[in-house]
């Protein structure tokens, strides 16, 4: 089996930088032992203008059978002779995909310690696979690769060049070209789609293949038009695994849709004219306000209570001042999506030590929440029935008792400014209430007095002179004088 990866260079970025990305030195021919043969990495050309890395996989077909890996589609044994006489040593298949993952594992993860800035840069790429089994022919090859940004050339290989009347084989010579993809994206595409085109796995497909598929397909598989074909073939048409993968991909798709659409209706601010610059979404303004308040408080260890799909946790992780971040949510589905958003399975050890996600209900006390500098309840309280608020109050302010607590909630008075929101409707179907500015001030002041906190009120978003800001935030500080907040800010909000 043979595959080449070629890139061209510029004066600022020589093509030989490909060696840094692949973690394989261009001046060395390297050899790697695998359970099914030997993988070789070499560079037929490596200079500033053009660099080509080649992966050559020598498959020991006899050893493959003796070690119990000579299985055909779905794990069914091949005919006795076919186990020894077949295309495995010559045609790209799942064995080449596994070799890509093993030999170029760091590159596939987008890791380049020597030149970290390179990993995120799109490259001019040309990938060639001389013999690729393609059950579905060139048309399927194009349907799989073109939506990912590849220019595809898939030339059918004739059964016999001396007898063209015999027609074409199921193999194609594949050339992929792109100017807009990173090397990591390219390798992940190949890792998934090579065995999909072969429509066979040469090893037992176990349940952990679903996790492998979703890791490699992150960012492109949830929205791929051939998602069902890819998932079914990659998992050797095992229905139970395919169904699990499709369900998980749908969760990811919904999460991505949630991010790209409106977070509640209060993010859907439209420009008044086509020429006007699009305003910053309210969700972003809210996160910025929370981050600023946390920085001002000097908090290092932060709880995100009701963390949802992890947007705030992700923002907190970008600032090293926050040394420990804990996301808590009652929904395991939301926590699963948050884990994928944060890429916890691929996070470095130091970064992973800063973040935790766990399930918990804010209606009950939880010893795991004690001892933190700050807690955030961002757009949470309005999702609770009013009779449950005292339980949340005691769990957070009476039991956990962080030094600083931030609470944000919609300002119902501002709803008249949303043209797309029918009169009398709340911003989200799950909101049990939405408070006026005066109603919101009443609750935090009472909470602060009962539990020994001071409280200030901060407008978030454009502060309309008639109806106030779209989001209102209360900043609780333990041990400060219990007052009525910042008079200037309240006067402005009023």
Tab-separated table of C-alpha atoms in Angstrom:
chain	number	residue	atom	x	y	z
A	1	UNK	CA	0.000	0.000	0.000
A	2	UNK	CA	1.283	3.422	-0.920
A	3	UNK	CA	0.210	7.006	-0.179
A	4	UNK	CA	1.968	10.329	-0.737
A	5	UNK	CA	1.388	13.766	0.764
A	6	UNK	CA	2.822	16.725	-1.148
A	7	UNK	CA	2.924	20.422	-0.353
A	8	UNK	CA	4.560	23.443	-1.933
A	9	UNK	CA	6.326	26.262	-0.145
A	10	UNK	CA	6.785	30.005	-0.061
A	11	UNK	CA	9.741	32.142	1.096
A	12	UNK	CA	7.980	32.598	4.435
A	13	UNK	CA	7.042	28.921	4.820
A	14	UNK	CA	9.327	26.405	3.114
A	15	UNK	CA	7.668	23.209	1.944
A	16	UNK	CA	10.063	21.113	4.026
A	17	UNK	CA	8.170	22.316	7.123
A	18	UNK	CA	5.970	19.321	6.365
A	19	UNK	CA	8.557	17.321	8.287
A	20	UNK	CA	7.777	19.301	11.457
A	21	UNK	CA	4.062	18.643	11.072
A	22	UNK	CA	4.493	14.920	10.477
A	23	UNK	CA	7.167	14.618	13.199
A	24	UNK	CA	9.328	12.742	10.673
A	25	UNK	CA	12.686	14.172	9.550
A	26	UNK	CA	12.935	14.572	5.747
A	27	UNK	CA	16.552	13.349	5.709
A	28	UNK	CA	15.705	10.020	7.310
A	29	UNK	CA	13.901	6.945	6.046
A	30	UNK	CA	12.077	5.521	9.047
A	31	UNK	CA	10.546	2.117	9.651
A	32	UNK	CA	7.754	1.155	12.081
A	33	UNK	CA	6.684	-2.357	13.026
A	34	UNK	CA	2.967	-3.101	13.187
A	35	UNK	CA	0.958	-6.223	13.960
A	36	UNK	CA	0.222	-6.667	10.263
A	37	UNK	CA	3.520	-5.704	8.637
A	38	UNK	CA	5.998	-2.857	8.355
A	39	UNK	CA	5.324	0.817	7.692
A	40	UNK	CA	7.998	2.979	6.044
A	41	UNK	CA	8.086	6.789	5.924
A	42	UNK	CA	10.387	8.432	3.406
A	43	UNK	CA	10.646	11.665	1.465
A	44	UNK	CA	11.161	11.325	-2.316
A	45	UNK	CA	11.578	15.120	-2.442
A	46	UNK	CA	12.168	17.634	0.334
A	47	UNK	CA	13.258	21.185	-0.432
A	48	UNK	CA	11.971	24.686	0.143
A	49	UNK	CA	9.758	24.684	-2.950
A	50	UNK	CA	8.226	21.201	-2.828
A	51	UNK	CA	8.096	18.409	-0.284
A	52	UNK	CA	6.597	14.941	-0.617
A	53	UNK	CA	6.216	12.455	2.232
A	54	UNK	CA	5.404	8.855	1.367
A	55	UNK	CA	3.877	6.162	3.547
A	56	UNK	CA	4.630	2.651	2.306
A	57	UNK	CA	2.910	-0.199	4.115
A	58	UNK	CA	4.215	-3.709	3.584
A	59	UNK	CA	1.488	-6.097	4.719
A	60	UNK	CA	2.410	-9.635	5.694
A	61	UNK	CA	-0.747	-11.391	4.517
A	62	UNK	CA	0.275	-14.727	6.056
A	63	UNK	CA	1.005	-13.190	9.444
A	64	UNK	CA	-2.291	-11.306	9.227
A	65	UNK	CA	-4.215	-14.562	8.884
A	66	UNK	CA	-2.226	-16.407	11.570
A	67	UNK	CA	-2.873	-13.637	14.077
A	68	UNK	CA	-6.600	-13.862	13.525
A	69	UNK	CA	-6.899	-10.564	11.651
A	70	UNK	CA	-7.606	-12.008	8.225
A	71	UNK	CA	-11.313	-11.327	8.450
A	72	UNK	CA	-13.463	-9.901	5.748
A	73	UNK	CA	-16.444	-7.605	5.935
A	74	UNK	CA	-18.143	-7.666	9.329
A	75	UNK	CA	-15.583	-10.141	10.667
A	76	UNK	CA	-16.759	-13.081	8.514
A	77	UNK	CA	-13.884	-15.414	7.500
A	78	UNK	CA	-12.778	-15.297	3.882
A	79	UNK	CA	-12.590	-18.447	1.801
A	80	UNK	CA	-9.473	-20.447	2.661
A	81	UNK	CA	-7.463	-19.451	-0.428
A	82	UNK	CA	-8.633	-15.839	-0.367
A	83	UNK	CA	-7.067	-15.384	3.046
A	84	UNK	CA	-3.632	-15.740	1.426
A	85	UNK	CA	-4.280	-14.444	-2.099
A	86	UNK	CA	-5.923	-11.037	-1.948
A	87	UNK	CA	-5.412	-7.315	-2.477
A	88	UNK	CA	-4.412	-6.428	1.077
A	89	UNK	CA	-0.716	-5.898	0.419
A	90	UNK	CA	-1.429	-3.598	-2.531
A	91	UNK	CA	-4.684	-1.618	-2.172
A	92	UNK	CA	-5.418	1.087	0.394
A	93	UNK	CA	-7.798	-0.143	3.069
A	94	UNK	CA	-8.499	0.029	6.781
A	95	UNK	CA	-4.963	-1.286	7.351
A	96	UNK	CA	-3.522	1.844	5.725
A	97	UNK	CA	-5.915	3.995	7.772
A	98	UNK	CA	-4.674	2.360	10.975
A	99	UNK	CA	-1.071	2.899	9.863
A	100	UNK	CA	-1.797	6.590	9.238
A	101	UNK	CA	-3.142	6.901	12.764
A	102	UNK	CA	-0.209	5.054	14.306
A	103	UNK	CA	2.636	6.648	12.352
A	104	UNK	CA	1.229	10.193	12.136
A	105	UNK	CA	-0.725	10.290	15.401
A	106	UNK	CA	0.515	13.720	16.512
A	107	UNK	CA	-0.109	15.239	13.096
A	108	UNK	CA	-3.627	13.805	13.047
A	109	UNK	CA	-4.348	15.446	16.410
A	110	UNK	CA	-3.045	18.786	15.126
A	111	UNK	CA	-0.073	18.786	17.509
A	112	UNK	CA	3.279	20.260	16.488
A	113	UNK	CA	5.460	20.994	19.512
A	114	UNK	CA	8.421	22.276	17.520
A	115	UNK	CA	6.347	24.709	15.415
A	116	UNK	CA	2.889	24.953	17.031
A	117	UNK	CA	1.759	27.768	14.731
A	118	UNK	CA	2.077	25.475	11.691
A	119	UNK	CA	-0.558	22.995	12.800
A	120	UNK	CA	-3.425	25.482	12.480
A	121	UNK	CA	-2.358	26.815	9.060
A	122	UNK	CA	-4.054	25.564	5.869
A	123	UNK	CA	-1.567	24.141	3.393
A	124	UNK	CA	-1.528	23.556	-0.340
A	125	UNK	CA	-1.946	19.773	-0.265
A	126	UNK	CA	-1.877	17.045	-2.867
A	127	UNK	CA	-2.560	13.497	-1.705
A	128	UNK	CA	-2.193	10.523	-4.034
A	129	UNK	CA	-3.328	6.945	-3.484
A	130	UNK	CA	-2.477	4.845	-6.573
A	131	UNK	CA	-4.755	1.899	-5.759
A	132	UNK	CA	-7.889	2.542	-3.717
A	133	UNK	CA	-10.797	0.072	-3.551
A	134	UNK	CA	-13.961	2.074	-4.205
A	135	UNK	CA	-17.204	0.145	-3.879
A	136	UNK	CA	-19.472	2.698	-5.472
A	137	UNK	CA	-16.966	3.875	-8.057
A	138	UNK	CA	-15.583	7.344	-8.784
A	139	UNK	CA	-18.991	8.937	-8.215
A	140	UNK	CA	-19.016	7.867	-4.558
A	141	UNK	CA	-15.411	9.003	-4.127
A	142	UNK	CA	-16.412	12.480	-5.248
A	143	UNK	CA	-19.534	12.504	-3.044
A	144	UNK	CA	-17.400	11.687	-0.016
A	145	UNK	CA	-14.456	14.041	-0.541
A	146	UNK	CA	-15.797	17.057	-2.438
A	147	UNK	CA	-18.062	18.338	0.378
A	148	UNK	CA	-14.920	18.490	2.549
A	149	UNK	CA	-13.198	20.971	0.250
A	150	UNK	CA	-11.179	18.605	-1.934
A	151	UNK	CA	-10.739	18.780	-5.698
A	152	UNK	CA	-11.060	15.098	-6.598
A	153	UNK	CA	-9.581	13.104	-9.440
A	154	UNK	CA	-10.634	9.447	-9.318
A	155	UNK	CA	-9.508	7.505	-12.364
A	156	UNK	CA	-10.878	3.948	-12.654
A	157	UNK	CA	-8.223	1.258	-12.951
A	158	UNK	CA	-8.978	-1.180	-15.812
A	159	UNK	CA	-9.140	-4.885	-15.039
A	160	UNK	CA	-6.457	-5.480	-17.663
A	161	UNK	CA	-4.849	-2.807	-19.793
A	162	UNK	CA	-4.338	-5.347	-22.581
A	163	UNK	CA	-8.033	-6.190	-22.665
A	164	UNK	CA	-9.934	-2.923	-22.233
A	165	UNK	CA	-13.171	-4.641	-23.240
A	166	UNK	CA	-13.132	-6.362	-19.849
A	167	UNK	CA	-14.011	-3.023	-18.301
A	168	UNK	CA	-12.904	-1.324	-15.126
A	169	UNK	CA	-12.032	-2.859	-11.784
A	170	UNK	CA	-13.403	-1.638	-8.455
A	171	UNK	CA	-10.149	0.275	-7.875
A	172	UNK	CA	-9.387	3.899	-8.623
A	173	UNK	CA	-6.275	5.999	-8.692
A	174	UNK	CA	-7.079	8.864	-6.344
A	175	UNK	CA	-5.679	12.395	-6.316
A	176	UNK	CA	-6.949	14.933	-3.791
A	177	UNK	CA	-5.977	18.617	-3.924
A	178	UNK	CA	-6.830	21.467	-1.573
A	179	UNK	CA	-5.559	24.900	-0.606
A	180	UNK	CA	-7.819	25.407	2.416
A	181	UNK	CA	-7.351	22.412	4.736
A	182	UNK	CA	-4.887	21.780	7.529
A	183	UNK	CA	-2.805	18.624	7.508
A	184	UNK	CA	-4.675	17.312	10.561
A	185	UNK	CA	-8.019	17.703	8.774
A	186	UNK	CA	-6.666	15.912	5.714
A	187	UNK	CA	-5.375	12.961	7.733
A	188	UNK	CA	-8.642	12.600	9.621
A	189	UNK	CA	-10.576	12.571	6.351
A	190	UNK	CA	-8.375	9.764	5.045
A	191	UNK	CA	-8.536	7.831	8.317
A	192	UNK	CA	-12.316	7.587	8.074
A	193	UNK	CA	-12.937	7.470	4.334
A	194	UNK	CA	-10.347	4.910	3.192
A	195	UNK	CA	-12.113	2.000	4.940
A	196	UNK	CA	-15.497	3.487	3.996
A	197	UNK	CA	-14.628	3.272	0.308
A	198	UNK	CA	-13.270	-0.251	0.714
A	199	UNK	CA	-16.504	-1.057	2.602
A	200	UNK	CA	-14.611	-3.491	4.824
A	201	UNK	CA	-12.661	-3.582	8.040
A	202	UNK	CA	-9.817	-6.091	8.323
A	203	UNK	CA	-10.187	-6.308	12.074
A	204	UNK	CA	-13.004	-6.877	14.530
A	205	UNK	CA	-15.268	-3.856	14.865
A	206	UNK	CA	-15.809	-3.324	18.586
A	207	UNK	CA	-17.973	-0.667	20.299
A	208	UNK	CA	-15.006	1.681	20.763
A	209	UNK	CA	-14.991	2.181	16.979
A	210	UNK	CA	-17.870	4.599	17.500
A	211	UNK	CA	-15.634	6.818	19.642
A	212	UNK	CA	-12.851	6.618	17.042
A	213	UNK	CA	-15.267	7.627	14.290
A	214	UNK	CA	-16.617	10.603	16.202
A	215	UNK	CA	-13.139	11.797	17.197
A	216	UNK	CA	-11.852	11.658	13.632
A	217	UNK	CA	-15.115	13.059	12.253
A	218	UNK	CA	-15.249	16.024	14.610
A	219	UNK	CA	-15.984	19.221	12.762
A	220	UNK	CA	-16.996	17.634	9.451
A	221	UNK	CA	-18.970	14.402	9.826
A	222	UNK	CA	-22.091	15.798	11.619
A	223	UNK	CA	-22.940	17.946	8.597
A	224	UNK	CA	-21.690	15.654	5.817
A	225	UNK	CA	-24.390	14.868	3.195
A	226	UNK	CA	-23.235	11.218	3.092
A	227	UNK	CA	-23.126	10.853	6.878
A	228	UNK	CA	-25.319	7.744	6.926
A	229	UNK	CA	-23.231	5.915	4.305
A	230	UNK	CA	-19.990	6.854	6.054
A	231	UNK	CA	-21.224	5.767	9.472
A	232	UNK	CA	-22.712	2.476	8.297
A	233	UNK	CA	-19.708	1.416	6.260
A	234	UNK	CA	-17.131	2.535	8.803
A	235	UNK	CA	-18.855	0.399	11.441
A	236	UNK	CA	-19.108	-2.604	9.087
A	237	UNK	CA	-22.878	-2.213	8.880
A	238	UNK	CA	-23.354	-3.249	12.497
A	239	UNK	CA	-26.758	-1.739	13.125
A	240	UNK	CA	-26.473	-1.249	16.870
A	241	UNK	CA	-23.188	0.661	16.530
A	242	UNK	CA	-24.443	2.634	13.538
A	243	UNK	CA	-27.556	3.697	15.426
A	244	UNK	CA	-25.484	4.787	18.431
A	245	UNK	CA	-23.137	6.787	16.212
A	246	UNK	CA	-26.004	8.462	14.357
A	247	UNK	CA	-27.682	9.449	17.631
A	248	UNK	CA	-24.478	10.942	18.973
A	249	UNK	CA	-23.830	12.784	15.719
A	250	UNK	CA	-27.315	14.242	15.893
A	251	UNK	CA	-26.591	15.555	19.383
A	252	UNK	CA	-23.440	17.214	18.073
A	253	UNK	CA	-25.337	18.679	15.120
A	254	UNK	CA	-28.003	20.093	17.416
A	255	UNK	CA	-25.337	21.572	19.680
A	256	UNK	CA	-23.629	23.227	16.723
A	257	UNK	CA	-26.998	24.520	15.531
A	258	UNK	CA	-27.634	25.955	18.986
A	259	UNK	CA	-24.320	27.800	18.804
A	260	UNK	CA	-24.898	29.167	15.318
A	261	UNK	CA	-28.530	30.082	15.891
A	262	UNK	CA	-29.968	32.197	18.678
A	263	UNK	CA	-29.092	31.414	22.312
A	264	UNK	CA	-32.619	32.118	23.503
A	265	UNK	CA	-34.127	34.873	21.423
A	266	UNK	CA	-32.093	37.597	23.074
A	267	UNK	CA	-29.090	36.970	20.792
A	268	UNK	CA	-31.035	37.759	17.641
A	269	UNK	CA	-30.301	41.466	17.374
A	270	UNK	CA	-30.500	42.493	13.753
A	271	UNK	CA	-28.744	45.453	12.191
A	272	UNK	CA	-31.130	48.271	11.322
A	273	UNK	CA	-29.633	48.637	7.855
A	274	UNK	CA	-27.791	46.286	5.565
A	275	UNK	CA	-24.719	48.504	5.686
A	276	UNK	CA	-24.583	48.648	9.479
A	277	UNK	CA	-21.979	46.483	11.149
A	278	UNK	CA	-23.472	43.356	12.717
A	279	UNK	CA	-23.638	43.848	16.505
A	280	UNK	CA	-21.897	41.562	18.954
A	281	UNK	CA	-24.340	38.802	20.007
A	282	UNK	CA	-25.762	39.268	23.468
A	283	UNK	CA	-24.452	35.838	24.512
A	284	UNK	CA	-20.923	37.074	23.792
A	285	UNK	CA	-21.519	40.352	25.640
A	286	UNK	CA	-22.837	38.360	28.580
A	287	UNK	CA	-19.786	36.103	28.711
A	288	UNK	CA	-17.502	39.139	28.444
A	289	UNK	CA	-19.314	40.811	31.347
A	290	UNK	CA	-19.025	37.659	33.454
A	291	UNK	CA	-15.324	37.312	32.687
A	292	UNK	CA	-14.703	40.960	33.573
A	293	UNK	CA	-16.542	40.582	36.888
A	294	UNK	CA	-14.629	37.412	37.736
A	295	UNK	CA	-11.305	39.084	36.933
A	296	UNK	CA	-12.254	42.070	39.080
A	297	UNK	CA	-13.052	39.753	41.988
A	298	UNK	CA	-9.638	38.077	41.777
A	299	UNK	CA	-11.218	34.615	41.532
A	300	UNK	CA	-8.993	31.705	40.544
A	301	UNK	CA	-11.251	28.705	41.225
A	302	UNK	CA	-14.620	29.101	39.524
A	303	UNK	CA	-17.879	27.122	39.426
A	304	UNK	CA	-20.109	27.376	36.342
A	305	UNK	CA	-23.436	26.210	37.783
A	306	UNK	CA	-25.796	25.144	35.039
A	307	UNK	CA	-22.918	25.095	32.564
A	308	UNK	CA	-24.996	23.711	29.698
A	309	UNK	CA	-22.864	22.902	26.682
A	310	UNK	CA	-19.702	24.490	28.070
A	311	UNK	CA	-19.448	27.842	26.298
A	312	UNK	CA	-18.446	29.745	29.437
A	313	UNK	CA	-16.124	26.961	30.622
A	314	UNK	CA	-14.393	27.138	27.247
A	315	UNK	CA	-13.941	30.913	27.586
A	316	UNK	CA	-12.591	30.564	31.129
A	317	UNK	CA	-10.024	27.983	30.031
A	318	UNK	CA	-8.459	30.500	27.668
A	319	UNK	CA	-7.393	32.673	30.617
A	320	UNK	CA	-4.632	31.141	32.788
A	321	UNK	CA	-5.742	33.333	35.709
A	322	UNK	CA	-8.545	30.825	36.269
A	323	UNK	CA	-6.665	27.898	37.755
A	324	UNK	CA	-9.611	25.562	38.337
A	325	UNK	CA	-12.913	25.556	36.458
A	326	UNK	CA	-15.797	23.242	37.327
A	327	UNK	CA	-18.872	22.905	35.136
A	328	UNK	CA	-22.008	21.473	36.758
A	329	UNK	CA	-25.255	20.613	35.018
A	330	UNK	CA	-28.217	18.345	35.675
A	331	UNK	CA	-28.249	17.181	32.032
A	332	UNK	CA	-25.821	14.413	31.051
A	333	UNK	CA	-26.551	15.193	27.408
A	334	UNK	CA	-25.372	18.772	27.893
A	335	UNK	CA	-22.263	17.592	29.759
A	336	UNK	CA	-21.446	15.125	26.979
A	337	UNK	CA	-21.653	17.895	24.397
A	338	UNK	CA	-19.578	20.167	26.651
A	339	UNK	CA	-16.885	17.496	26.900
A	340	UNK	CA	-16.725	17.240	23.131
A	341	UNK	CA	-16.682	21.007	22.731
A	342	UNK	CA	-13.722	21.224	25.114
A	343	UNK	CA	-11.985	18.226	23.471
A	344	UNK	CA	-11.351	16.710	26.894
A	345	UNK	CA	-10.188	13.435	25.372
A	346	UNK	CA	-7.375	15.218	23.527
A	347	UNK	CA	-6.526	17.899	26.052
A	348	UNK	CA	-2.986	18.092	27.423
A	349	UNK	CA	-2.402	16.957	30.974
A	350	UNK	CA	-1.759	20.436	32.360
A	351	UNK	CA	-4.862	21.916	30.737
A	352	UNK	CA	-7.000	18.925	31.705
A	353	UNK	CA	-6.016	19.377	35.347
A	354	UNK	CA	-7.735	22.796	35.305
A	355	UNK	CA	-11.215	21.633	34.295
A	356	UNK	CA	-13.859	19.236	35.622
A	357	UNK	CA	-17.402	18.490	34.508
A	358	UNK	CA	-19.886	16.681	36.689
A	359	UNK	CA	-23.602	16.142	37.017
A	360	UNK	CA	-25.480	17.783	39.851
A	361	UNK	CA	-28.757	19.462	40.721
A	362	UNK	CA	-28.746	22.982	42.122
A	363	UNK	CA	-31.853	22.152	44.133
A	364	UNK	CA	-29.728	20.072	46.542
A	365	UNK	CA	-26.658	20.805	48.641
A	366	UNK	CA	-23.458	19.282	47.278
A	367	UNK	CA	-20.189	19.128	49.212
A	368	UNK	CA	-18.270	19.122	45.919
A	369	UNK	CA	-19.232	22.773	45.431
A	370	UNK	CA	-17.642	24.059	48.642
A	371	UNK	CA	-14.411	26.034	48.826
A	372	UNK	CA	-14.476	27.898	45.502
A	373	UNK	CA	-13.681	31.557	44.924
A	374	UNK	CA	-16.613	32.269	42.653
A	375	UNK	CA	-19.765	30.737	41.207
A	376	UNK	CA	-21.660	31.747	38.072
A	377	UNK	CA	-25.383	31.222	37.482
A	378	UNK	CA	-25.710	32.491	33.920
A	379	UNK	CA	-29.276	32.360	32.548
A	380	UNK	CA	-30.170	29.601	35.040
A	381	UNK	CA	-32.675	30.839	37.602
A	382	UNK	CA	-35.410	31.560	35.040
A	383	UNK	CA	-35.453	27.848	34.134
A	384	UNK	CA	-36.581	26.937	37.666
A	385	UNK	CA	-40.111	26.988	39.017
A	386	UNK	CA	-40.372	29.852	41.506
A	387	UNK	CA	-41.062	27.482	44.468
A	388	UNK	CA	-37.654	25.849	43.788
A	389	UNK	CA	-35.684	29.084	44.104
A	390	UNK	CA	-35.279	28.840	47.904
A	391	UNK	CA	-33.629	25.415	47.491
A	392	UNK	CA	-31.181	26.821	44.928
A	393	UNK	CA	-30.551	29.816	47.171
A	394	UNK	CA	-29.576	27.644	50.122
A	395	UNK	CA	-27.494	25.205	48.013
A	396	UNK	CA	-25.406	28.055	46.575
A	397	UNK	CA	-25.389	30.839	49.185
A	398	UNK	CA	-26.014	28.832	52.332
A	399	UNK	CA	-24.049	25.613	51.701
A	400	UNK	CA	-21.417	26.123	48.958
A	401	UNK	CA	-20.788	29.775	49.949
A	402	UNK	CA	-18.307	30.944	47.306
A	403	UNK	CA	-16.778	34.343	47.961
A	404	UNK	CA	-18.316	35.809	44.782
A	405	UNK	CA	-21.545	34.809	43.025
A	406	UNK	CA	-22.659	36.162	39.650
A	407	UNK	CA	-26.288	35.768	38.558
A	408	UNK	CA	-27.572	36.829	35.133
A	409	UNK	CA	-31.167	36.650	33.927
A	410	UNK	CA	-33.279	38.277	31.185
A	411	UNK	CA	-34.898	41.633	31.742
A	412	UNK	CA	-38.513	41.092	30.671
A	413	UNK	CA	-39.017	44.841	30.130
A	414	UNK	CA	-36.560	44.704	27.225
A	415	UNK	CA	-38.638	42.096	25.375
A	416	UNK	CA	-40.597	44.797	23.551
A	417	UNK	CA	-37.396	45.600	21.653
A	418	UNK	CA	-37.281	42.112	20.067
A	419	UNK	CA	-39.217	42.433	16.821
A	420	UNK	CA	-39.293	38.661	16.356
A	421	UNK	CA	-40.738	37.976	19.821
A	422	UNK	CA	-44.560	37.953	19.982
A	423	UNK	CA	-46.045	40.160	22.678
A	424	UNK	CA	-46.508	38.391	25.970
A	425	UNK	CA	-44.052	35.572	25.152
A	426	UNK	CA	-40.915	34.743	27.121
A	427	UNK	CA	-37.596	34.505	25.297
A	428	UNK	CA	-37.264	30.730	25.589
A	429	UNK	CA	-39.914	28.041	25.824
A	430	UNK	CA	-38.366	26.628	29.008
A	431	UNK	CA	-38.345	29.919	30.924
A	432	UNK	CA	-40.672	29.640	33.938
A	433	UNK	CA	-40.541	33.385	34.584
A	434	UNK	CA	-38.786	36.535	33.450
A	435	UNK	CA	-38.394	39.408	35.897
A	436	UNK	CA	-38.588	43.163	35.569
A	437	UNK	CA	-35.656	45.153	36.843
A	438	UNK	CA	-37.406	45.895	40.117
A	439	UNK	CA	-38.407	42.240	40.631
A	440	UNK	CA	-34.823	41.159	40.020
A	441	UNK	CA	-33.401	43.692	42.483
A	442	UNK	CA	-35.793	42.507	45.180
A	443	UNK	CA	-34.668	38.860	45.088
A	444	UNK	CA	-30.841	39.401	45.246
A	445	UNK	CA	-31.155	41.972	48.036
A	446	UNK	CA	-33.127	39.526	50.150
A	447	UNK	CA	-30.688	36.702	49.386
A	448	UNK	CA	-27.703	38.889	50.238
A	449	UNK	CA	-29.225	39.955	53.551
A	450	UNK	CA	-30.056	36.382	54.564
A	451	UNK	CA	-26.578	35.005	53.829
A	452	UNK	CA	-24.149	37.820	54.591
A	453	UNK	CA	-23.364	39.091	51.079
A	454	UNK	CA	-23.332	42.515	49.529
A	455	UNK	CA	-24.790	42.900	46.029
A	456	UNK	CA	-24.388	45.241	43.075
A	457	UNK	CA	-26.336	45.309	39.836
A	458	UNK	CA	-24.676	45.556	36.423
A	459	UNK	CA	-26.458	46.061	33.070
A	460	UNK	CA	-25.377	43.711	30.277
A	461	UNK	CA	-25.935	44.721	26.675
A	462	UNK	CA	-27.269	48.033	25.350
A	463	UNK	CA	-28.862	49.928	28.235
A	464	UNK	CA	-32.077	51.318	26.784
A	465	UNK	CA	-33.138	54.553	28.544
A	466	UNK	CA	-36.764	53.393	28.660
A	467	UNK	CA	-36.674	49.644	29.266
A	468	UNK	CA	-33.145	49.017	30.540
A	469	UNK	CA	-30.615	46.385	29.371
A	470	UNK	CA	-31.556	43.034	27.780
A	471	UNK	CA	-29.711	41.119	30.533
A	472	UNK	CA	-29.377	42.058	34.180
A	473	UNK	CA	-26.545	40.805	36.376
A	474	UNK	CA	-26.213	40.711	40.147
A	475	UNK	CA	-22.702	40.564	41.624
A	476	UNK	CA	-22.676	39.158	45.163
A	477	UNK	CA	-19.592	39.594	47.356
A	478	UNK	CA	-19.317	37.824	50.710
A	479	UNK	CA	-18.702	39.938	53.788
A	480	UNK	CA	-19.248	43.320	52.144
A	481	UNK	CA	-21.861	45.663	53.530
A	482	UNK	CA	-25.311	44.565	52.531
A	483	UNK	CA	-26.555	47.459	50.492
A	484	UNK	CA	-28.671	48.284	47.508
A	485	UNK	CA	-25.879	48.015	44.988
A	486	UNK	CA	-24.092	50.589	42.958
A	487	UNK	CA	-26.326	53.645	42.975
A	488	UNK	CA	-24.947	54.999	39.725
A	489	UNK	CA	-25.486	51.718	37.875
A	490	UNK	CA	-28.956	51.279	39.375
A	491	UNK	CA	-29.927	54.824	38.556
A	492	UNK	CA	-28.836	54.263	34.988
A	493	UNK	CA	-30.726	50.972	34.819
A	494	UNK	CA	-33.841	52.618	36.251
